[in-house]
Amino acid sequence: MSQTSYPRWSPAELVAELREAAEEIAPELNGIKAEETLEGESAQMIEEMAEALKRIASGAPRPQEIARTALAAQTPRLPIGRPQTGVRKAVKPRR
């Protein structure tokens, strides 16, 4: 029996799937925000590392510093999901 090989997911696809999973599980975790779950942290880490690699690949100066910064994972957590306030609706662009 032959094994079917599936194409790999892009970083953007992985991030989207992880964020969706984080939003699904967070309500069950009593006060833990989606971005604080393993899935949410993983999504942000993949996104940050992919961005760092893009910068390095495009010839950005000091590639080792870019890599160190990405690996340190010291940036603030970015929120996942819809905002809890109506602010987003207030600044929605006109069509």
XYZ file of N, CA and C in Angstrom:
285
model
N 0.840 -1.162 0.000
C 0.000 0.000 0.000
C 0.897 1.240 0.000
N 0.650 2.134 -0.922
C 1.485 3.330 -1.003
C 0.977 4.393 -0.027
N 1.930 5.160 0.449
C 1.587 6.219 1.395
C 1.362 7.517 0.633
N 0.276 8.203 0.951
C -0.015 9.474 0.298
C 0.759 10.574 0.995
N 1.404 11.403 0.200
C 2.155 12.521 0.750
C 1.356 13.801 0.533
N 1.135 14.526 1.612
C 0.392 15.767 1.528
C 1.366 16.942 1.537
N 1.025 18.012 0.857
C 1.906 19.186 0.869
C 1.995 19.768 2.278
N 3.131 20.349 2.576
C 3.310 20.964 3.886
C 2.503 22.247 3.985
N 2.153 22.615 5.187
C 1.409 23.840 5.426
C 2.381 25.007 5.444
N 1.932 26.135 4.971
C 2.758 27.337 5.031
C 2.722 27.874 6.462
N 3.696 28.706 6.828
C 3.641 29.313 8.160
C 2.330 30.066 8.405
N 1.839 30.774 7.399
C 0.586 31.522 7.568
C -0.592 30.584 7.833
N -0.616 29.438 7.159
C -1.689 28.465 7.385
C -1.602 27.874 8.794
N -0.384 27.555 9.225
C -0.200 27.025 10.579
C -0.657 28.042 11.625
N -0.261 29.288 11.430
C -0.634 30.351 12.363
C -2.157 30.483 12.434
N -2.813 30.479 11.296
C -4.273 30.603 11.272
C -4.937 29.439 12.008
N -4.475 28.236 11.769
C -5.051 27.061 12.428
C -4.810 27.092 13.933
N -3.603 27.479 14.327
C -3.292 27.546 15.755
C -4.116 28.624 16.465
N -4.276 29.760 15.819
C -5.080 30.824 16.429
C -6.537 30.397 16.569
N -7.032 29.715 15.567
C -8.413 29.217 15.640
C -8.556 28.235 16.800
N -7.590 27.342 16.940
C -7.627 26.382 18.045
C -7.534 27.093 19.388
N -6.720 28.141 19.466
C -6.588 28.901 20.714
C -7.910 29.557 21.084
N -8.607 30.101 20.092
C -9.901 30.735 20.361
C -10.938 29.717 20.826
N -10.836 28.503 20.304
C -11.799 27.468 20.678
C -11.587 26.974 22.102
N -10.326 26.869 22.529
C -10.048 26.284 23.836
C -10.053 27.306 24.967
N -9.763 28.557 24.684
C -9.637 29.573 25.736
C -10.869 29.703 26.633
N -12.090 29.678 26.097
C -13.254 29.827 26.984
C -13.355 28.742 28.060
N -12.732 27.610 27.831
C -12.774 26.506 28.792
C -11.696 26.627 29.862
N -10.812 27.635 29.753
C -9.651 27.719 30.630
C -9.748 28.802 31.702
N -10.936 29.192 32.068
C -11.184 30.099 33.187
C -10.219 31.278 33.270
N -10.410 32.257 32.408
C -9.652 33.490 32.494
C -8.367 33.540 31.694
N -7.975 32.449 31.098
C -6.779 32.452 30.269
C -7.180 32.920 28.883
N -6.477 33.925 28.399
C -6.773 34.475 27.081
C -6.247 33.538 25.999
N -6.831 33.643 24.814
C -6.427 32.784 23.692
C -4.935 32.908 23.408
N -4.391 34.139 23.478
C -2.979 34.334 23.181
C -2.054 33.746 24.242
N -2.605 33.369 25.412
C -1.809 32.782 26.480
C -1.805 31.252 26.448
N -2.598 30.659 25.572
C -2.617 29.201 25.451
C -1.388 28.730 24.688
N -1.129 27.449 24.769
C -0.011 26.873 24.015
C -0.179 27.140 22.527
N -1.406 27.016 22.046
C -1.673 27.249 20.630
C -1.440 28.707 20.252
N -1.880 29.621 21.107
C -1.696 31.043 20.841
C -0.227 31.443 20.866
N 0.496 30.951 21.868
C 1.941 31.220 21.948
C 2.668 30.640 20.734
N 2.279 29.441 20.345
C 2.916 28.793 19.189
C 2.671 29.578 17.912
N 1.453 30.054 17.737
C 1.127 30.844 16.548
C 2.003 32.088 16.474
N 2.112 32.798 17.590
C 2.918 34.017 17.580
C 4.390 33.699 17.342
N 4.893 32.633 17.947
C 6.293 32.255 17.769
C 6.578 31.918 16.304
N 5.705 31.156 15.672
C 5.895 30.816 14.258
C 5.887 32.080 13.412
N 4.956 32.965 13.698
C 4.858 34.207 12.938
C 6.117 35.063 13.101
N 6.605 35.194 14.324
C 7.802 35.985 14.578
C 9.036 35.365 13.930
N 9.163 34.055 14.006
C 10.327 33.396 13.406
C 10.278 33.455 11.887
N 9.082 33.306 11.320
C 8.957 33.415 9.865
C 9.342 34.819 9.407
N 8.914 35.832 10.148
C 9.262 37.216 9.814
C 10.772 37.429 9.926
N 11.378 36.894 10.966
C 12.827 37.013 11.135
C 13.568 36.347 9.971
N 13.119 35.165 9.594
C 13.766 34.468 8.474
C 13.610 35.232 7.166
N 12.451 35.838 6.958
C 12.254 36.649 5.752
C 13.216 37.825 5.733
N 13.375 38.472 6.877
C 14.297 39.608 6.955
C 15.736 39.165 6.699
N 16.131 38.057 7.288
C 17.483 37.536 7.089
C 17.692 37.149 5.629
N 16.710 36.467 5.042
C 16.818 36.030 3.646
C 16.899 37.209 2.681
N 16.280 38.325 3.057
C 16.316 39.485 2.164
C 17.568 40.339 2.362
N 18.478 39.873 3.223
C 19.753 40.556 3.376
C 19.787 41.641 4.430
N 18.903 41.565 5.400
C 18.888 42.572 6.467
C 20.230 42.567 7.202
N 20.670 43.731 7.638
C 21.930 43.775 8.382
C 21.780 43.084 9.738
N 22.883 42.592 10.261
C 22.955 41.947 11.571
C 21.994 40.767 11.712
N 22.113 39.774 10.830
C 21.195 38.629 10.877
C 21.252 37.855 12.192
N 22.430 37.806 12.812
C 22.515 37.078 14.082
C 21.683 37.755 15.162
N 21.660 39.072 15.165
C 20.853 39.802 16.140
C 19.362 39.582 15.884
N 18.966 39.544 14.626
C 17.567 39.263 14.275
C 17.172 37.884 14.793
N 18.052 36.903 14.586
C 17.775 35.537 15.046
C 17.714 35.480 16.566
N 18.650 36.120 17.252
C 18.642 36.124 18.718
C 17.348 36.732 19.263
N 16.930 37.828 18.672
C 15.712 38.497 19.120
C 14.502 37.582 18.939
N 14.415 36.930 17.784
C 13.284 36.024 17.535
C 13.295 34.847 18.503
N 14.459 34.289 18.747
C 14.559 33.135 19.646
C 14.312 33.500 21.108
N 14.558 34.745 21.479
C 14.359 35.169 22.862
C 12.884 35.209 23.247
N 12.014 35.402 22.272
C 10.557 35.417 22.496
C 10.183 36.363 23.632
N 10.664 37.593 23.561
C 10.397 38.568 24.613
C 9.365 39.625 24.219
N 8.843 39.553 23.011
C 7.852 40.549 22.599
C 6.532 40.294 23.329
N 5.733 41.323 23.512
C 4.443 41.120 24.178
C 3.539 40.183 23.368
N 2.667 39.516 24.067
C 1.699 38.662 23.373
C 0.721 39.537 22.608
N 0.408 39.114 21.411
C -0.563 39.834 20.597
C -1.936 39.213 20.803
N -2.968 40.038 20.923
C -4.313 39.486 21.132
C -4.774 38.649 19.944
N -5.586 37.673 20.251
C -6.157 36.796 19.237
C -7.661 36.972 19.279
N -8.278 37.001 18.120
C -9.727 37.056 18.064
C -10.263 38.458 17.961
N -11.537 38.553 18.120
C -12.233 39.831 18.002
C -12.068 40.633 19.284
N -11.929 41.939 19.151
C -11.827 42.766 20.360
C -13.121 42.720 21.165
N -12.994 42.899 22.460
C -14.148 42.837 23.338
C -14.952 44.135 23.351
N -14.415 45.198 22.758
C -15.114 46.478 22.738
C -15.593 46.775 21.328
N -16.366 47.825 21.178
C -16.874 48.224 19.875
C -15.923 49.107 19.100
N -14.695 49.264 19.562
C -13.735 50.154 18.911
C -13.510 49.752 17.463
N -13.376 48.482 17.197
C -13.103 48.032 15.839
C -14.206 48.470 14.883
N -15.435 48.394 15.317
C -16.550 48.806 14.478
C -16.517 50.303 14.212
N -16.054 51.054 15.193
C -16.016 52.504 15.054
C -14.990 52.954 14.017
N -13.914 52.177 13.837
C -12.874 52.577 12.903
C -12.901 51.743 11.625
N -13.984 51.033 11.404
C -14.117 50.213 10.201
C -14.057 51.110 8.969
N -13.204 50.764 7.997
C -13.090 51.616 6.802
C -14.376 51.662 5.995
N -14.594 52.788 5.385
C -15.777 52.953 4.516
C -15.565 52.234 3.210
N -16.645 51.835 2.609
C -16.551 51.163 1.294
C -16.901 52.123 0.196
